[in-house]
CSV table of C-alpha atoms in Angstrom, one decimal:
chain,number,residue,atom,x,y,z
A,867,MET,CA,-54.2,180.1,93.1
A,868,GLU,CA,-53.6,180.0,96.8
A,869,ASP,CA,-50.7,182.1,98.0
A,870,LEU,CA,-48.2,179.6,99.5
A,871,SER,CA,-46.2,182.4,101.1
A,872,SER,CA,-48.9,182.7,103.8
A,873,SER,CA,-49.0,179.0,104.6
A,874,PRO,CA,-47.6,177.9,108.0
A,875,ASN,CA,-44.0,176.7,108.1
A,876,LEU,CA,-44.0,172.9,108.5
A,877,HIS,CA,-40.2,172.6,109.0
A,878,PRO,CA,-39.0,172.3,112.6
A,879,THR,CA,-37.8,175.6,113.9
A,880,GLU,CA,-34.0,175.8,114.3
A,881,PRO,CA,-32.6,177.0,117.6
A,882,THR,CA,-31.8,180.7,117.5
A,883,ASN,CA,-28.4,180.0,119.2
A,884,SER,CA,-26.7,177.1,117.5
A,885,SER,CA,-24.0,176.9,120.2
A,886,SER,CA,-26.6,176.3,123.0
A,887,SER,CA,-26.7,172.7,124.4
A,888,PRO,CA,-29.9,170.7,124.9
A,889,SER,CA,-31.9,171.4,128.0
A,890,PRO,CA,-30.9,169.2,131.0
A,891,LEU,CA,-33.2,166.5,132.3
A,892,PRO,CA,-35.4,167.6,135.2
A,893,ILE,CA,-34.0,166.9,138.6
A,894,LEU,CA,-36.3,164.6,140.7
A,895,THR,CA,-37.1,166.1,144.0
A,896,LYS,CA,-39.2,164.8,146.9
A,897,GLU,CA,-42.1,166.9,145.7
A,898,THR,CA,-42.0,165.5,142.1
A,899,VAL,CA,-41.6,161.9,143.3
A,900,GLN,CA,-44.7,162.4,145.5
A,901,GLU,CA,-46.6,164.0,142.6
A,902,TYR,CA,-45.6,161.3,140.1
A,903,PRO,CA,-44.8,158.1,142.0
A,904,THR,CA,-42.8,155.5,140.1
A,905,THR,CA,-44.0,152.6,142.3
A,906,THR,CA,-47.4,151.6,143.4
A,907,CYS,CA,-48.2,151.4,147.2
A,908,LYS,CA,-49.2,148.1,148.6
A,909,PRO,CA,-52.9,148.1,149.3
A,910,GLN,CA,-54.0,147.9,152.9
A,911,GLY,CA,-55.1,144.5,154.0
A,912,LYS,CA,-58.9,144.1,153.9
A,913,SER,CA,-60.7,143.3,157.1
A,914,ARG,CA,-61.9,139.7,157.5
A,915,TYR,CA,-65.1,141.1,159.0
A,916,PRO,CA,-65.9,144.2,157.0
A,917,SER,CA,-69.7,144.1,157.6
A,918,LEU,CA,-69.2,143.6,161.3
A,919,GLU,CA,-66.6,146.3,161.8
A,920,ALA,CA,-68.7,148.7,159.7
A,921,ASN,CA,-71.2,148.7,162.6
A,922,PRO,CA,-69.5,148.5,166.0
A,923,ASP,CA,-72.8,148.2,167.8
A,924,THR,CA,-73.7,145.1,165.9
A,925,ALA,CA,-70.2,143.6,166.5
A,926,ALA,CA,-70.5,144.3,170.2
A,927,LYS,CA,-73.9,142.6,170.2
A,928,LEU,CA,-72.5,139.5,168.5
A,929,LYS,CA,-69.8,139.3,171.2
A,930,ARG,CA,-72.4,139.6,174.0
A,931,PHE,CA,-74.5,136.8,172.7
A,932,ALA,CA,-71.4,134.7,172.1
A,933,GLN,CA,-70.3,135.3,175.7
A,934,ARG,CA,-73.6,134.2,177.1
A,935,GLN,CA,-73.7,131.1,174.9
A,936,PHE,CA,-70.2,129.9,175.7
A,937,ILE,CA,-70.5,130.3,179.5
A,938,ALA,CA,-73.7,128.2,179.2
A,939,GLY,CA,-71.8,124.9,178.5
A,940,PHE,CA,-68.4,125.7,177.0
A,941,ASP,CA,-69.6,123.9,173.9
A,942,ASN,CA,-67.7,125.3,170.9
A,943,THR,CA,-70.1,123.7,168.4
A,944,ARG,CA,-73.0,126.0,169.4
A,945,VAL,CA,-72.4,129.0,167.2
A,946,GLU,CA,-75.8,129.5,165.6
A,947,TRP,CA,-77.6,131.1,168.5
A,948,PRO,CA,-75.2,134.0,168.9
A,949,VAL,CA,-75.3,134.8,165.2
A,950,LYS,CA,-79.1,134.6,165.0
A,951,GLY,CA,-79.4,136.7,168.2
A,952,ALA,CA,-77.2,139.5,166.9
A,953,PHE,CA,-78.5,139.2,163.3
A,954,PRO,CA,-82.2,138.0,163.4
A,955,GLU,CA,-82.7,138.3,159.6
A,956,ILE,CA,-79.3,137.0,158.5
A,957,GLU,CA,-79.4,134.3,155.8
A,958,SER,CA,-76.9,131.7,154.9
A,959,GLY,CA,-74.1,133.2,152.8
A,960,HIS,CA,-70.8,135.1,153.2
A,961,PRO,CA,-71.9,137.4,156.0
A,962,TYR,CA,-73.3,134.5,158.0
A,963,LYS,CA,-70.0,132.6,157.6
A,964,GLN,CA,-68.1,135.7,158.7
A,965,ALA,CA,-70.1,135.9,161.9
A,966,VAL,CA,-69.7,132.2,162.7
A,967,GLU,CA,-66.0,132.5,162.1
A,968,ARG,CA,-65.8,135.4,164.6
A,969,VAL,CA,-67.8,133.5,167.2
A,970,ARG,CA,-65.5,130.5,166.9
A,971,LYS,CA,-62.5,132.8,167.4
A,972,PHE,CA,-64.1,134.2,170.5
A,973,TYR,CA,-64.6,130.7,171.9
A,974,GLY,CA,-60.9,129.8,171.3
A,975,ILE,CA,-59.8,133.0,173.1
A,976,TRP,CA,-62.0,132.4,176.1
A,977,LYS,CA,-61.0,128.8,176.4
A,978,SER,CA,-57.3,129.7,176.5
A,979,HIS,CA,-58.1,132.3,179.1
A,980,GLY,CA,-59.8,129.8,181.3
A,981,LEU,CA,-57.0,127.2,181.0
A,982,LYS,CA,-54.5,129.9,181.8
A,983,HIS,CA,-56.2,131.2,184.9
A,984,ALA,CA,-57.4,127.8,186.4
A,985,PRO,CA,-53.9,126.8,187.7
A,986,LYS,CA,-53.3,130.3,189.0
A,987,CYS,CA,-56.5,130.1,190.9
A,988,TYR,CA,-55.4,126.8,192.4
A,989,GLU,CA,-52.1,128.3,193.5
A,990,ARG,CA,-53.9,131.2,195.2
A,991,TRP,CA,-56.1,128.7,197.0
A,992,VAL,CA,-53.1,126.7,198.2
A,993,LEU,CA,-51.5,129.9,199.5
A,994,SER,CA,-54.7,130.6,201.5
A,995,GLN,CA,-54.3,127.3,203.4
A,996,PRO,CA,-52.5,126.7,206.7
A,997,GLU,CA,-48.7,126.9,206.1
A,998,ASN,CA,-48.1,123.3,207.2
A,999,GLU,CA,-50.5,122.1,204.5
A,1000,ARG,CA,-49.3,124.1,201.5
A,1001,GLU,CA,-46.5,121.9,200.3
A,1002,ARG,CA,-48.6,118.8,200.5
A,1003,LEU,CA,-51.4,120.4,198.5
A,1004,ALA,CA,-49.0,121.8,196.0
A,1005,GLN,CA,-47.7,118.2,195.3
A,1006,CYS,CA,-51.0,116.3,195.8
A,1007,THR,CA,-52.0,113.9,193.0
A,1008,ASP,CA,-55.2,112.5,194.5
A,1009,PHE,CA,-58.0,113.8,192.3
A,1010,LYS,CA,-60.8,112.9,194.6
A,1011,GLU,CA,-59.1,114.5,197.7
A,1012,LEU,CA,-58.5,117.7,195.8
A,1013,ARG,CA,-62.0,117.8,194.4
A,1014,CYS,CA,-63.5,117.4,197.8
A,1015,ALA,CA,-61.2,120.0,199.4
A,1016,LEU,CA,-62.0,122.6,196.6
A,1017,SER,CA,-65.7,121.8,196.8
A,1018,ALA,CA,-65.8,122.6,200.5
A,1019,ALA,CA,-63.9,125.8,200.0
A,1020,TYR,CA,-65.6,126.9,196.7
A,1021,ASP,CA,-66.1,130.7,196.3
A,1022,VAL,CA,-68.1,132.1,193.4
A,1023,GLU,CA,-65.3,134.7,193.0
A,1024,TRP,CA,-63.2,131.8,191.5
A,1025,ALA,CA,-65.6,131.8,188.6
A,1026,SER,CA,-65.3,135.6,188.2
A,1027,TYR,CA,-61.5,135.1,188.1
A,1028,ILE,CA,-61.3,132.2,185.7
A,1029,PHE,CA,-64.2,133.3,183.5
A,1030,SER,CA,-63.7,137.0,183.9
A,1031,TRP,CA,-64.5,137.5,180.1
A,1032,ALA,CA,-68.2,136.7,180.9
A,1033,THR,CA,-68.7,138.9,184.0
A,1034,SER,CA,-69.6,142.0,181.9
A,1035,VAL,CA,-72.7,140.3,180.4
A,1036,VAL,CA,-73.7,137.6,183.0
A,1037,SER,CA,-74.0,137.9,186.7
A,1038,PHE,CA,-73.0,134.5,188.2
A,1039,GLN,CA,-75.0,135.2,191.4
A,1040,ASP,CA,-78.2,135.6,189.3
A,1041,CYS,CA,-77.8,132.3,187.4
A,1042,SER,CA,-80.3,129.5,188.1
A,1043,SER,CA,-79.4,126.9,190.7
A,1044,LEU,CA,-78.5,124.5,187.8
A,1045,GLY,CA,-76.3,127.2,186.2
A,1046,GLN,CA,-74.4,127.9,189.5
A,1047,GLU,CA,-73.9,124.1,190.1
A,1048,PHE,CA,-72.5,123.9,186.6
A,1049,LEU,CA,-70.1,126.8,187.2
A,1050,LYS,CA,-68.9,125.2,190.4
A,1051,TYR,CA,-68.4,121.8,188.7
A,1052,CYS,CA,-66.4,123.4,185.9
A,1053,ILE,CA,-64.2,125.5,188.2
A,1054,ILE,CA,-63.2,122.6,190.4
A,1055,GLN,CA,-62.7,120.2,187.4
A,1056,LEU,CA,-60.4,122.8,185.6
A,1057,MET,CA,-58.5,123.7,188.8
A,1058,VAL,CA,-57.7,120.1,189.6
A,1059,ARG,CA,-57.0,119.0,186.1
A,1060,ALA,CA,-54.8,122.0,185.4
A,1061,HIS,CA,-52.9,121.4,188.6
A,1062,LEU,CA,-52.2,117.7,187.7
A,1063,THR,CA,-51.2,118.7,184.2
A,1064,ALA,CA,-48.7,121.1,185.6
A,1065,LEU,CA,-47.3,118.4,187.9
A,1066,ARG,CA,-46.9,116.0,185.0
A,1067,GLN,CA,-45.1,118.6,182.9
A,1068,LYS,CA,-42.6,119.3,185.7
A,1069,SER,CA,-41.9,115.6,186.3
A,1070,SER,CA,-39.3,113.7,184.3
A,1071,SER,CA,-40.9,110.4,185.3
A,1072,PRO,CA,-44.6,111.1,186.1
A,1073,SER,CA,-46.4,108.7,188.5
A,1074,PRO,CA,-49.2,106.4,187.2
A,1075,GLU,CA,-51.8,108.8,188.6
A,1076,LEU,CA,-50.5,111.6,186.3
A,1077,ALA,CA,-50.0,109.4,183.2
A,1078,LYS,CA,-53.1,110.7,181.3
A,1079,PHE,CA,-52.8,114.4,182.4
A,1080,ASP,CA,-51.0,115.8,179.4
A,1081,ARG,CA,-51.8,119.0,177.6
A,1082,ARG,CA,-54.0,117.4,175.0
A,1083,TYR,CA,-56.1,115.6,177.7
A,1084,LEU,CA,-56.6,119.0,179.4
A,1085,LEU,CA,-57.8,120.6,176.2
A,1086,ALA,CA,-60.2,117.7,175.5
A,1087,SER,CA,-61.4,117.8,179.1
A,1088,PHE,CA,-62.4,121.5,178.7
A,1089,ASP,CA,-64.3,120.6,175.6
A,1090,GLY,CA,-66.2,117.8,177.4
A,1091,LEU,CA,-67.3,119.7,180.5
A,1092,HIS,CA,-70.9,119.9,179.2
A,1093,THR,CA,-71.2,116.2,178.3
A,1094,HIS,CA,-72.0,115.0,181.8
A,1095,GLU,CA,-75.6,113.7,182.1
A,1096,LYS,CA,-76.4,116.2,184.8
A,1097,TRP,CA,-76.1,119.1,182.4
A,1098,ARG,CA,-78.4,117.7,179.8
A,1099,ASN,CA,-81.0,120.4,180.4
A,1100,LEU,CA,-78.6,123.3,180.7
A,1101,THR,CA,-79.4,126.2,178.4
A,1102,VAL,CA,-78.6,129.9,178.0
A,1103,GLU,CA,-81.7,130.7,180.0
A,1104,ASP,CA,-79.8,129.5,183.1
A,1105,PHE,CA,-77.4,132.4,182.5
A,1106,PRO,CA,-79.5,135.5,182.0
A,1107,PHE,CA,-78.0,138.8,180.7
A,1108,ARG,CA,-77.1,141.3,183.3
A,1109,SER,CA,-79.8,143.9,184.0
A,1110,VAL,CA,-77.2,146.4,185.2
A,1111,PRO,CA,-73.7,146.6,183.7
A,1112,ALA,CA,-70.9,145.2,185.9
A,1113,LEU,CA,-68.3,147.4,187.5
A,1114,ARG,CA,-64.8,146.4,186.4
A,1115,LYS,CA,-62.8,145.2,189.4
A,1116,ARG,CA,-59.1,145.5,189.9
A,1117,ALA,CA,-57.3,142.2,190.3
A,1118,CYS,CA,-56.2,141.9,193.9
A,1119,LEU,CA,-55.0,139.2,196.3
A,1120,ARG,CA,-57.5,137.8,198.7
A,1121,ARG,CA,-56.9,138.9,202.3
A,1122,VAL,CA,-54.3,137.1,204.3
A,1123,ASP,CA,-55.3,135.4,207.5
A,1124,MET,CA,-52.9,136.9,210.0
A,1125,ASN,CA,-53.5,134.1,212.5
A,1126,ALA,CA,-52.1,131.6,210.0
A,1127,ASP,CA,-49.4,133.9,208.6
A,1128,SER,CA,-45.9,133.4,210.0
A,1129,ASP,CA,-45.3,137.2,210.1
A,1130,GLY,CA,-48.8,138.2,211.4
A,1131,ASP,CA,-48.0,137.9,215.2
A,1132,VAL,CA,-49.0,140.8,217.5
A,1133,GLU,CA,-45.9,142.6,218.9
A,1134,ILE,CA,-45.0,141.3,222.3
A,1135,GLU,CA,-43.9,143.8,224.9
A,1136,GLY,CA,-40.2,143.6,225.6
A,1137,GLU,CA,-39.6,141.5,222.4
A,1138,GLN,CA,-36.2,142.2,220.8
A,1139,PRO,CA,-35.5,141.9,217.1
A,1140,ARG,CA,-33.0,139.3,216.0
A,1141,THR,CA,-30.6,141.9,214.7
A,1142,LYS,CA,-30.5,145.3,216.2
A,1143,ALA,CA,-31.4,148.1,213.8
A,1144,PRO,CA,-28.8,150.8,213.4
A,1145,ALA,CA,-29.6,153.9,215.5
A,1146,HIS,CA,-30.9,156.9,213.5
A,1147,ARG,CA,-28.5,159.8,213.5
A,1148,SER,CA,-29.9,163.2,213.0
A,1149,PRO,CA,-27.8,165.5,210.8
A,1150,ASP,CA,-25.4,167.9,212.5
């Protein structure tokens, strides 16, 4: 028979000191909380364009193609060429939809940029005019008069200002003659329309000439710039990629004509200031 005296004791072991109290609960410290977190962290939001952002070179290529496509007509429905140009082997599916979505977002940003800078360009042009003409031009509502005046004074630098987002990939001077005519047309149309829209917004009772120039009409006008019959044959080939990267220019005011500026006179010998400047006193 098996000797039961050698079997293990199955009863719980009594504490050796009956007067001792139970062990206290462990105190939670910063270290223990970090080791055993009681709450789950909120996961980081996933990128809407994971496949694009995983490859910065490809994302940059998509942007370049989108810049070239949008400057060649400002048609926000033409989204396939930039995607196919950046991803030649892409097929319909989720990645394709992601790329199209990003192109549309680019178009919206560049449209807003153009509409923001067109009225500023108009104001800069007004300031470059003779002083006695500035107020009249600032309040002029005659579309045809303003269009003719801007056409006579047109400078390709206006395009570089209003469409600065495209200058890194397209040289406006290297565009075809049709492309340059299109840019000039768009610049003048946007400058005049943005100016008239601003006048309408400032007026509590706009004149009949300004009746249609609300914000919605300005947005729709931008979207319709490419619809004129003259631009039917316009393509991206009229706006070639730059062969040499563009140098980033600092924004600066155009030079002031001192002959027309009220403070640009040459000092006349013997001329006295209106108020005598205080004499400079050297320290004792």
